[in-house]
C-alpha cells in the first residue's frame, strides 16, 4: 500500500510539473513577442495527458487485484501482531481516493485540451499578425513608412530599441513607432486601454525664500577644484545674498510664486567635455564662467526652488530617465523638471542622449551663453543658407532662451552675475586709503603681458605696478622686473589689493570678464584699450566661430570696440576710460588725468545680489517658451468682405513713432507688458539695438510680432508699392529707394541685431528700470 501511495503521489507531481512546464512562458506582463513560445507545446501537452490517463488505468487494475487478495482468509493473520490494521486506510478507501484523482485528472485533461485548442487558434491569429503586419497608409502619419524603412536597416544600431521590445519583426517596428515614438498610428489588434480622464494636477508647492545656504553647498557636491571655488564664493557672499533675499521678499509682498523643479547641468565641467577649467582654477585660468554659475545657483536656491545639480554625464542620464543605449530613443518617462539650466556643452549632451524627447522638452532649457547667440546664427536653415553657421549656433531655440553674462544683445536674456557690495563704512575706508600712484594689471596669465612693454614703461613713470600672474617656481619672463607680482591671490586678498589701488588696467584680453566690475566696485578707475578697427570674427581669432555677428559688414551687427563694451557703454567716465593704446600721448594723458580724478566705489544695480534675484525671479515667473503664442503667419488671400482687425498701435502725439493704443485690449499674461512698447524706424546704418538706445530705450524682440504687419507701414506713412514675406533677420524693414516693404516669414529670425545700408528697419523698443536694463518699469 505504501508503494501504491508513492506511485500515486509521484504521478500527481509528474502531472503538475509537466503541465506547469508547458505553460511557464505565459506570465502576466510578458512581452507580446513571446506568444510563439506559449503555443509551441500544445501537442506535447496532449501527449502527457494521454500517458497520465494510461498510467491511472493501470493503477486502478493493480488496486483491484490487491482488493481481491485482501478478501482471502489468511492474508493478514500472520502479520497482525507487527502491523496493526489501524495503521493503514482500508483498501476500499484507497480505491475511492484513486478514483477521485482519476476523475480530476480526466476533468483537467478536458479543460486543458480546450485551453490548448483556443491557444492554438489565437496563436495562429497573433502569429499571422506578427508576420503579416503592413505599414499603415494614414495621411495623419506621413513619416510612418520612412521610419519603418529606417528601422529595418538600423534597429540594431542602438540597444535602446531592443530595450523597448523591438526584435526585428515588422510588427515590433510598428509597435515601437506607434507606442514609444509617435510616427505611426496604433495597431488595431493591440490591447489599447481606454483613455481615462487624467486626474487634476496636484496643487503647486509655493516657493519660499531660503535663509540657509548649507543645503545648497551639499547639492553642489565635491571632487573638483571648480566646485570648491564655487562653494567658497557662495560662502563669501552668503550674508550679502541673504540680505538681498530679505529685501526682495518684502518688495514682492507675499506674491504667490510656484516652486519649480530645476536641473542645473554644468556641461563644461563634465569629463566628456574635457573639463579644462578645473585644472586651471589654481593656475590663473579664466574663472568668469564659474563666478556666474555660482551666482546662478545661489539665486535659484534663495528664491526657494527645488534644485538638482550635475557635473557628470552619468548623473544627467539618471536624472532625465535616459533609456540604456546610445541616446536614439525617447525618455522612459515624462521629464521631471520644469526648467533645465545648462551651457552649450550640456545642450549637446542632452540632444545626444534624449532622442526625440529633446525636441519635445527643449522649450524648458535655459542656456548660459557667455557671449550670446543671435537669431541669424540660431536658425539652422537660415544660418546654413546665408553663411552664418558656426561651431556653436543653429539650435532653433527661442533666442531669449540664451542667457548672457552681459547685456550684449537684447535678442538674448541678460543673466549676469554679482559683485560684492560695500557698506558706508567700507566705502569711506576705501576712499581714505586709496594710493593714487598704485595700479593693478588685469591679467593672471603670463601670455597676456607679452608685447606690452611699451604701455608698461609709460605707466611705470607715474605709478607702482602690481600683478597677480600665476607661476609655480620661476617668475614669468613676460612680467617686467619693475612689476610687483603677487602671484595668484585668493579672492579676498585680490579684493584687498583692489581697495588700495587707484587704477585697474586692461591689455585687451580677457574680453568681458567680471574683474573690471569688481575693480570699479572697489573704487578703482578701469582703463582699457579702444580697438581700431573693432574686433570681430572677420579679423580676430577669438571671435571666429562664435554665434554672434559683432562685425562691420553689410549684414551688420554690434562690434567689439573695446575689451569691455558693457563698461564702456553702460558705465563710462569717470569710472571707465577707453583710449587708443597705439597713441602714446593719449595713453599718457589719460594716466595723468586718472591720478587726479576722485571717484567713489560704484556698482550698477543689475550686478548686485538684489538686482540678479529680481531678474531671475521675473524670468522664472514670466518666461514660458512652451506655451508662447505664435506670431501671425503670412495672410492668405481674403475676400473683399473680410477685413483685418484694427491695429492695436497708434501714432504718438508728436507723430514720430507708434505706441500701444489706449483703446486696444491688453493681454494680462503678456510679458513684458505691451503698454511699454514704442515703434521706431531706424536709420540705414543703425541696428534696432542702436536705434532704441539712442532714444533711451531698449529693443524688445518679443514685441516684433506686433510690428510684422502691412498696416504698421501705413501708420508710419511709409509707402509700400509691394510687400513680401521673406526669411531675413533684418525684417520687417523697408527699402525706401524702391518703396519695397518686407515682413518676416520666420518668427525665430526676429532680431534686434544687424543692419544693412539698403534698409530702414521697424524696431520695437521699450522702457527699462533704472539700473536694470533687462526689466521694463512694470516688469517685476
Coordinates of N, CA and C in Angstrom, one line a residue, residues 14-150:
X14 N 4.3 14.5 -11.2 CA 4.7 14.4 -12.6 C 3.7 15.2 -13.5
X15 N 2.4 15.0 -13.2 CA 1.4 15.7 -13.9 C 1.5 17.2 -13.8
X16 N 1.7 17.6 -12.5 CA 1.7 19.1 -12.3 C 3.0 19.7 -12.9
X17 N 4.1 19.0 -12.8 CA 5.4 19.5 -13.4 C 5.3 19.6 -14.9
X18 N 4.7 18.6 -15.5 CA 4.6 18.5 -17.0 C 3.7 19.7 -17.5
X19 N 2.5 19.8 -16.8 CA 1.6 20.8 -17.3 C 2.2 22.2 -17.0
X20 N 2.8 22.3 -15.8 CA 3.4 23.6 -15.4 C 4.4 24.1 -16.4
X21 N 5.3 23.1 -16.8 CA 6.3 23.4 -17.7 C 5.8 23.9 -19.1
X22 N 4.7 23.3 -19.5 CA 4.2 23.7 -20.8 C 3.7 25.1 -20.8
X23 N 3.3 25.6 -19.6 CA 2.6 27.0 -19.6 C 3.5 28.0 -18.9
X24 N 4.7 27.6 -18.6 CA 5.6 28.6 -17.8 C 5.9 29.8 -18.5
X25 N 5.8 29.8 -19.8 CA 6.1 31.0 -20.6 C 5.0 32.0 -20.5
X26 N 3.8 31.6 -20.1 CA 2.6 32.5 -20.1 C 2.5 33.2 -18.7
X27 N 3.1 34.4 -18.6 CA 3.1 35.1 -17.3 C 2.5 36.5 -17.6
X28 N 1.9 37.1 -16.6 CA 1.4 38.4 -16.7 C 2.5 39.4 -16.8
X29 N 2.4 40.2 -17.8 CA 3.4 41.3 -18.0 C 4.5 40.9 -19.0
X30 N 4.4 39.6 -19.6 CA 5.4 39.2 -20.5 C 5.2 40.1 -21.8
X31 N 6.3 40.1 -22.5 CA 6.3 40.9 -23.8 C 5.4 40.2 -24.8
X32 N 4.7 41.0 -25.6 CA 3.9 40.4 -26.7 C 4.6 39.6 -27.7
X33 N 5.9 39.7 -27.6 CA 6.7 38.9 -28.6 C 7.1 37.5 -28.1
X34 N 6.4 37.0 -27.0 CA 6.7 35.6 -26.5 C 5.5 34.7 -26.8
X35 N 4.6 35.1 -27.7 CA 3.4 34.3 -28.0 C 3.8 33.0 -28.6
X36 N 4.8 33.0 -29.4 CA 5.2 31.8 -30.1 C 5.7 30.7 -29.1
X37 N 6.3 31.1 -28.0 CA 6.7 30.1 -27.0 C 5.5 29.6 -26.3
X38 N 4.5 30.3 -26.1 CA 3.3 29.9 -25.4 C 2.6 28.7 -26.1
X39 N 2.6 28.7 -27.4 CA 1.7 27.8 -28.1 C 2.5 26.6 -28.7
X40 N 3.8 26.6 -28.5 CA 4.6 25.6 -29.2 C 4.4 24.2 -28.5
X41 N 4.1 24.2 -27.2 CA 4.0 22.9 -26.5 C 2.6 22.3 -26.5
X42 N 1.7 22.7 -27.4 CA 0.3 22.2 -27.3 C 0.2 20.7 -27.6
X43 N 0.8 20.2 -28.6 CA 0.8 18.8 -28.9 C 1.5 17.9 -27.9
X44 N 2.6 18.4 -27.3 CA 3.3 17.7 -26.3 C 2.4 17.6 -25.0
X45 N 1.7 18.6 -24.7 CA 0.8 18.6 -23.5 C -0.3 17.6 -23.7
X46 N -0.8 17.5 -24.9 CA -1.9 16.4 -25.1 C -1.3 15.0 -24.9
X47 N 0.0 14.8 -25.4 CA 0.6 13.5 -25.2 C 0.8 13.2 -23.7
X48 N 1.2 14.2 -22.9 CA 1.4 14.0 -21.5 C 0.1 13.6 -20.8
X49 N -1.0 14.2 -21.2 CA -2.3 13.9 -20.6 C -2.7 12.4 -21.0
X50 N -2.4 12.0 -22.2 CA -2.8 10.7 -22.6 C -2.0 9.6 -21.8
X51 N -0.7 9.9 -21.6 CA 0.2 9.0 -20.9 C -0.3 8.9 -19.4
X52 N -0.6 10.0 -18.8 CA -1.1 10.0 -17.5 C -2.4 9.3 -17.3
X53 N -3.3 9.3 -18.3 CA -4.5 8.6 -18.2 C -4.3 7.1 -18.3
X54 N -3.3 6.7 -19.2 CA -3.0 5.3 -19.2 C -2.4 4.8 -17.9
X55 N -1.6 5.6 -17.3 CA -1.0 5.1 -16.0 C -2.0 5.0 -14.9
X56 N -3.0 5.9 -14.9 CA -4.1 5.8 -13.9 C -4.9 4.5 -14.1
X57 N -5.2 4.2 -15.4 CA -5.9 3.0 -15.7 C -5.2 1.8 -15.2
X58 N -3.9 1.7 -15.4 CA -3.1 0.6 -14.9 C -3.1 0.5 -13.4
X59 N -3.0 1.7 -12.8 CA -3.0 1.7 -11.3 C -4.4 1.2 -10.8
X60 N -5.5 1.5 -11.4 CA -6.8 1.0 -11.0 C -6.8 -0.5 -11.1
X61 N -6.3 -1.1 -12.1 CA -6.3 -2.5 -12.3 C -5.5 -3.2 -11.2
X62 N -4.3 -2.6 -10.9 CA -3.5 -3.2 -9.8 C -4.2 -3.1 -8.5
X63 N -4.8 -2.1 -8.2 CA -5.6 -1.9 -6.9 C -6.7 -2.9 -6.8
X64 N -7.3 -3.2 -8.0 CA -8.4 -4.1 -8.0 C -7.9 -5.5 -7.6
X65 N -6.7 -5.9 -8.1 CA -6.1 -7.2 -7.7 C -5.8 -7.2 -6.2
X66 N -5.3 -6.1 -5.7 CA -5.0 -6.1 -4.3 C -6.2 -6.2 -3.4
X67 N -7.3 -5.6 -3.9 CA -8.6 -5.7 -3.1 C -9.1 -7.2 -3.1
X68 N -8.9 -7.9 -4.2 CA -9.4 -9.3 -4.2 C -8.5 -10.1 -3.3
X69 N -7.2 -9.9 -3.3 CA -6.3 -10.6 -2.4 C -6.7 -10.4 -0.9
X70 N -7.0 -9.1 -0.6 CA -7.3 -8.8 0.8 C -8.5 -9.6 1.3
X71 N -9.4 -10.0 0.4 CA -10.6 -10.7 0.9 C -10.3 -12.2 1.2
X72 N -9.1 -12.7 0.9 CA -8.7 -14.1 1.2 C -8.5 -14.2 2.7
X73 N -8.8 -15.4 3.3 CA -8.9 -15.5 4.8 C -7.6 -15.4 5.5
X74 N -6.5 -15.8 5.0 CA -5.2 -15.8 5.8 C -4.3 -14.7 5.4
X75 N -4.7 -13.7 4.7 CA -3.8 -12.7 4.2 C -3.1 -11.9 5.2
X76 N -3.8 -11.5 6.3 CA -3.2 -10.7 7.3 C -3.0 -11.4 8.7
X77 N -3.3 -12.6 8.7 CA -3.3 -13.2 10.1 C -1.9 -13.3 10.7
X78 N -0.9 -13.6 9.9 CA 0.4 -13.8 10.4 C 1.1 -12.5 10.7
X79 N 0.5 -11.4 10.3 CA 1.2 -10.1 10.4 C 0.5 -9.1 11.3
X80 N -0.6 -9.5 11.9 CA -1.4 -8.6 12.7 C -0.7 -8.0 13.9
X81 N 0.2 -8.9 14.5 CA 0.9 -8.5 15.7 C 1.9 -7.4 15.4
X82 N 2.5 -7.5 14.2 CA 3.5 -6.5 13.9 C 3.0 -5.3 13.1
X83 N 1.9 -5.4 12.3 CA 1.3 -4.3 11.5 C -0.1 -4.2 11.8
X84 N -0.5 -3.5 12.9 CA -1.9 -3.3 13.2 C -2.7 -2.7 12.0
X85 N -3.9 -3.1 11.8 CA -4.6 -2.7 10.6 C -5.0 -1.2 10.7
X86 N -5.1 -0.7 11.9 CA -5.5 0.7 12.0 C -4.4 1.7 11.6
X87 N -3.2 1.1 11.3 CA -2.1 2.0 10.8 C -2.3 2.3 9.3
X88 N -3.2 1.6 8.6 CA -3.4 1.9 7.1 C -4.9 2.1 6.9
X89 N -5.1 2.8 5.8 CA -6.5 3.1 5.4 C -7.0 1.8 4.7
X90 N -8.3 1.5 4.8 CA -8.8 0.3 4.2 C -8.6 0.4 2.7
X91 N -8.6 -0.7 2.0 CA -8.4 -0.7 0.6 C -9.5 0.0 -0.2
X92 N -10.7 -0.2 0.4 CA -11.8 0.5 -0.3 C -11.6 2.0 -0.3
X93 N -11.2 2.5 0.8 CA -10.9 4.0 0.9 C -9.9 4.4 -0.1
X94 N -8.8 3.6 -0.1 CA -7.7 3.9 -1.1 C -8.3 3.9 -2.5
X95 N -9.1 3.0 -2.8 CA -9.7 2.9 -4.2 C -10.5 4.2 -4.5
X96 N -11.3 4.6 -3.5 CA -12.1 5.8 -3.7 C -11.2 7.0 -4.0
X97 N -10.1 7.1 -3.2 CA -9.2 8.3 -3.4 C -8.6 8.3 -4.8
X98 N -8.1 7.1 -5.2 CA -7.5 7.0 -6.6 C -8.5 7.2 -7.7
X99 N -9.8 6.7 -7.5 CA -10.8 7.0 -8.4 C -11.1 8.5 -8.5
X100 N -11.1 9.2 -7.4 CA -11.3 10.7 -7.4 C -10.2 11.4 -8.1
X101 N -8.9 10.9 -7.9 CA -7.8 11.5 -8.6 C -8.0 11.3 -10.1
X102 N -8.3 10.1 -10.5 CA -8.5 9.8 -11.9 C -9.6 10.7 -12.5
X103 N -10.7 10.9 -11.8 CA -11.7 11.7 -12.3 C -11.3 13.2 -12.5
X104 N -10.5 13.7 -11.4 CA -10.0 15.0 -11.5 C -9.0 15.2 -12.7
X105 N -8.1 14.2 -12.9 CA -7.2 14.3 -14.0 C -8.0 14.3 -15.3
X106 N -9.1 13.5 -15.4 CA -9.9 13.5 -16.6 C -10.5 14.8 -16.9
X107 N -11.0 15.5 -15.8 CA -11.6 16.8 -15.9 C -10.5 17.8 -16.4
X108 N -9.3 17.7 -15.7 CA -8.2 18.6 -16.1 C -7.9 18.4 -17.5
X109 N -7.8 17.2 -18.0 CA -7.4 16.9 -19.4 C -8.4 17.6 -20.3
X110 N -9.7 17.5 -20.0 CA -10.7 18.1 -20.9 C -10.5 19.6 -21.0
X111 N -10.3 20.2 -19.8 CA -10.2 21.7 -19.7 C -8.9 22.1 -20.4
X112 N -7.8 21.4 -20.1 CA -6.5 21.8 -20.7 C -6.6 21.6 -22.2
X113 N -7.3 20.6 -22.7 CA -7.4 20.4 -24.1 C -8.2 21.6 -24.8
X114 N -9.2 22.1 -24.1 CA -10.0 23.3 -24.6 C -9.1 24.5 -24.6
X115 N -8.3 24.7 -23.5 CA -7.4 25.8 -23.4 C -6.3 25.8 -24.6
X116 N -5.8 24.6 -24.8 CA -4.8 24.5 -25.8 C -5.4 24.7 -27.2
X117 N -6.6 24.2 -27.4 CA -7.2 24.5 -28.7 C -7.4 26.0 -28.9
X118 N -7.9 26.7 -27.9 CA -8.1 28.1 -28.0 C -6.7 28.8 -28.2
X119 N -5.7 28.4 -27.5 CA -4.4 29.0 -27.6 C -3.8 28.8 -29.0
X120 N -4.0 27.6 -29.5 CA -3.5 27.4 -30.9 C -4.2 28.3 -31.9
X121 N -5.6 28.4 -31.7 CA -6.3 29.3 -32.6 C -5.9 30.7 -32.5
X122 N -5.8 31.2 -31.2 CA -5.3 32.6 -31.0 C -3.9 32.8 -31.5
X123 N -3.1 31.8 -31.2 CA -1.7 31.8 -31.6 C -1.5 32.0 -33.1
X124 N -2.4 31.3 -33.9 CA -2.3 31.4 -35.3 C -2.7 32.8 -35.7
X125 N -3.7 33.4 -35.1 CA -4.1 34.8 -35.4 C -3.0 35.8 -35.1
X126 N -2.4 35.6 -33.9 CA -1.4 36.6 -33.5 C -0.1 36.4 -34.3
X127 N 0.2 35.1 -34.6 CA 1.4 34.8 -35.4 C 1.2 35.4 -36.8
X128 N 0.0 35.3 -37.3 CA -0.3 35.9 -38.6 C -0.1 37.4 -38.5
X129 N -0.6 38.0 -37.4 CA -0.4 39.4 -37.3 C 1.0 39.8 -37.2
X130 N 1.8 39.0 -36.5 CA 3.2 39.3 -36.4 C 4.0 39.2 -37.7
X131 N 3.6 38.2 -38.5 CA 4.3 38.0 -39.7 C 3.7 38.8 -40.9
X132 N 2.5 39.3 -40.7 CA 1.8 39.9 -41.9 C 1.5 41.4 -41.6
X133 N 2.2 42.0 -40.7 CA 1.9 43.5 -40.4 C 2.3 44.3 -41.7
X134 N 1.4 45.2 -42.0 CA 1.6 46.1 -43.1 C 1.7 47.5 -42.6
X135 N 2.6 48.3 -43.3 CA 2.7 49.7 -42.9 C 1.4 50.4 -43.2
X136 N 0.8 51.0 -42.2 CA -0.5 51.7 -42.5 C -0.3 52.9 -43.4
X137 N -1.2 53.2 -44.2 CA -1.2 54.4 -45.0 C -2.2 55.4 -44.5
X138 N -1.7 56.2 -43.6 CA -2.6 57.2 -42.9 C -2.0 58.6 -43.1
X139 N -2.8 59.4 -43.7 CA -2.3 60.8 -44.0 C -1.9 61.6 -42.7
X140 N -2.4 61.1 -41.6 CA -2.1 61.8 -40.4 C -0.7 61.4 -39.9
X141 N -0.1 60.4 -40.5 CA 1.2 59.9 -40.1 C 2.1 59.8 -41.4
X142 N 2.4 60.9 -42.0 CA 3.1 60.8 -43.3 C 4.5 60.2 -43.2
X143 N 5.1 60.2 -42.0 CA 6.5 59.8 -41.9 C 6.6 58.3 -41.5
X144 N 5.5 57.6 -41.4 CA 5.5 56.2 -40.9 C 6.3 55.3 -41.7
X145 N 6.0 55.3 -43.0 CA 6.7 54.4 -43.9 C 8.2 54.6 -43.9
X146 N 8.6 55.8 -44.0 CA 10.1 56.1 -43.9 C 10.7 55.7 -42.7
X147 N 10.0 55.9 -41.5 CA 10.6 55.5 -40.2 C 10.7 53.9 -40.2
X148 N 9.7 53.2 -40.7 CA 9.8 51.7 -40.7 C 11.0 51.3 -41.6
X149 N 11.1 51.9 -42.7 CA 12.3 51.6 -43.6 C 13.6 51.8 -42.8
X150 N 13.7 52.9 -42.1 CA 14.9 53.2 -41.3 C 15.1 52.1 -40.2

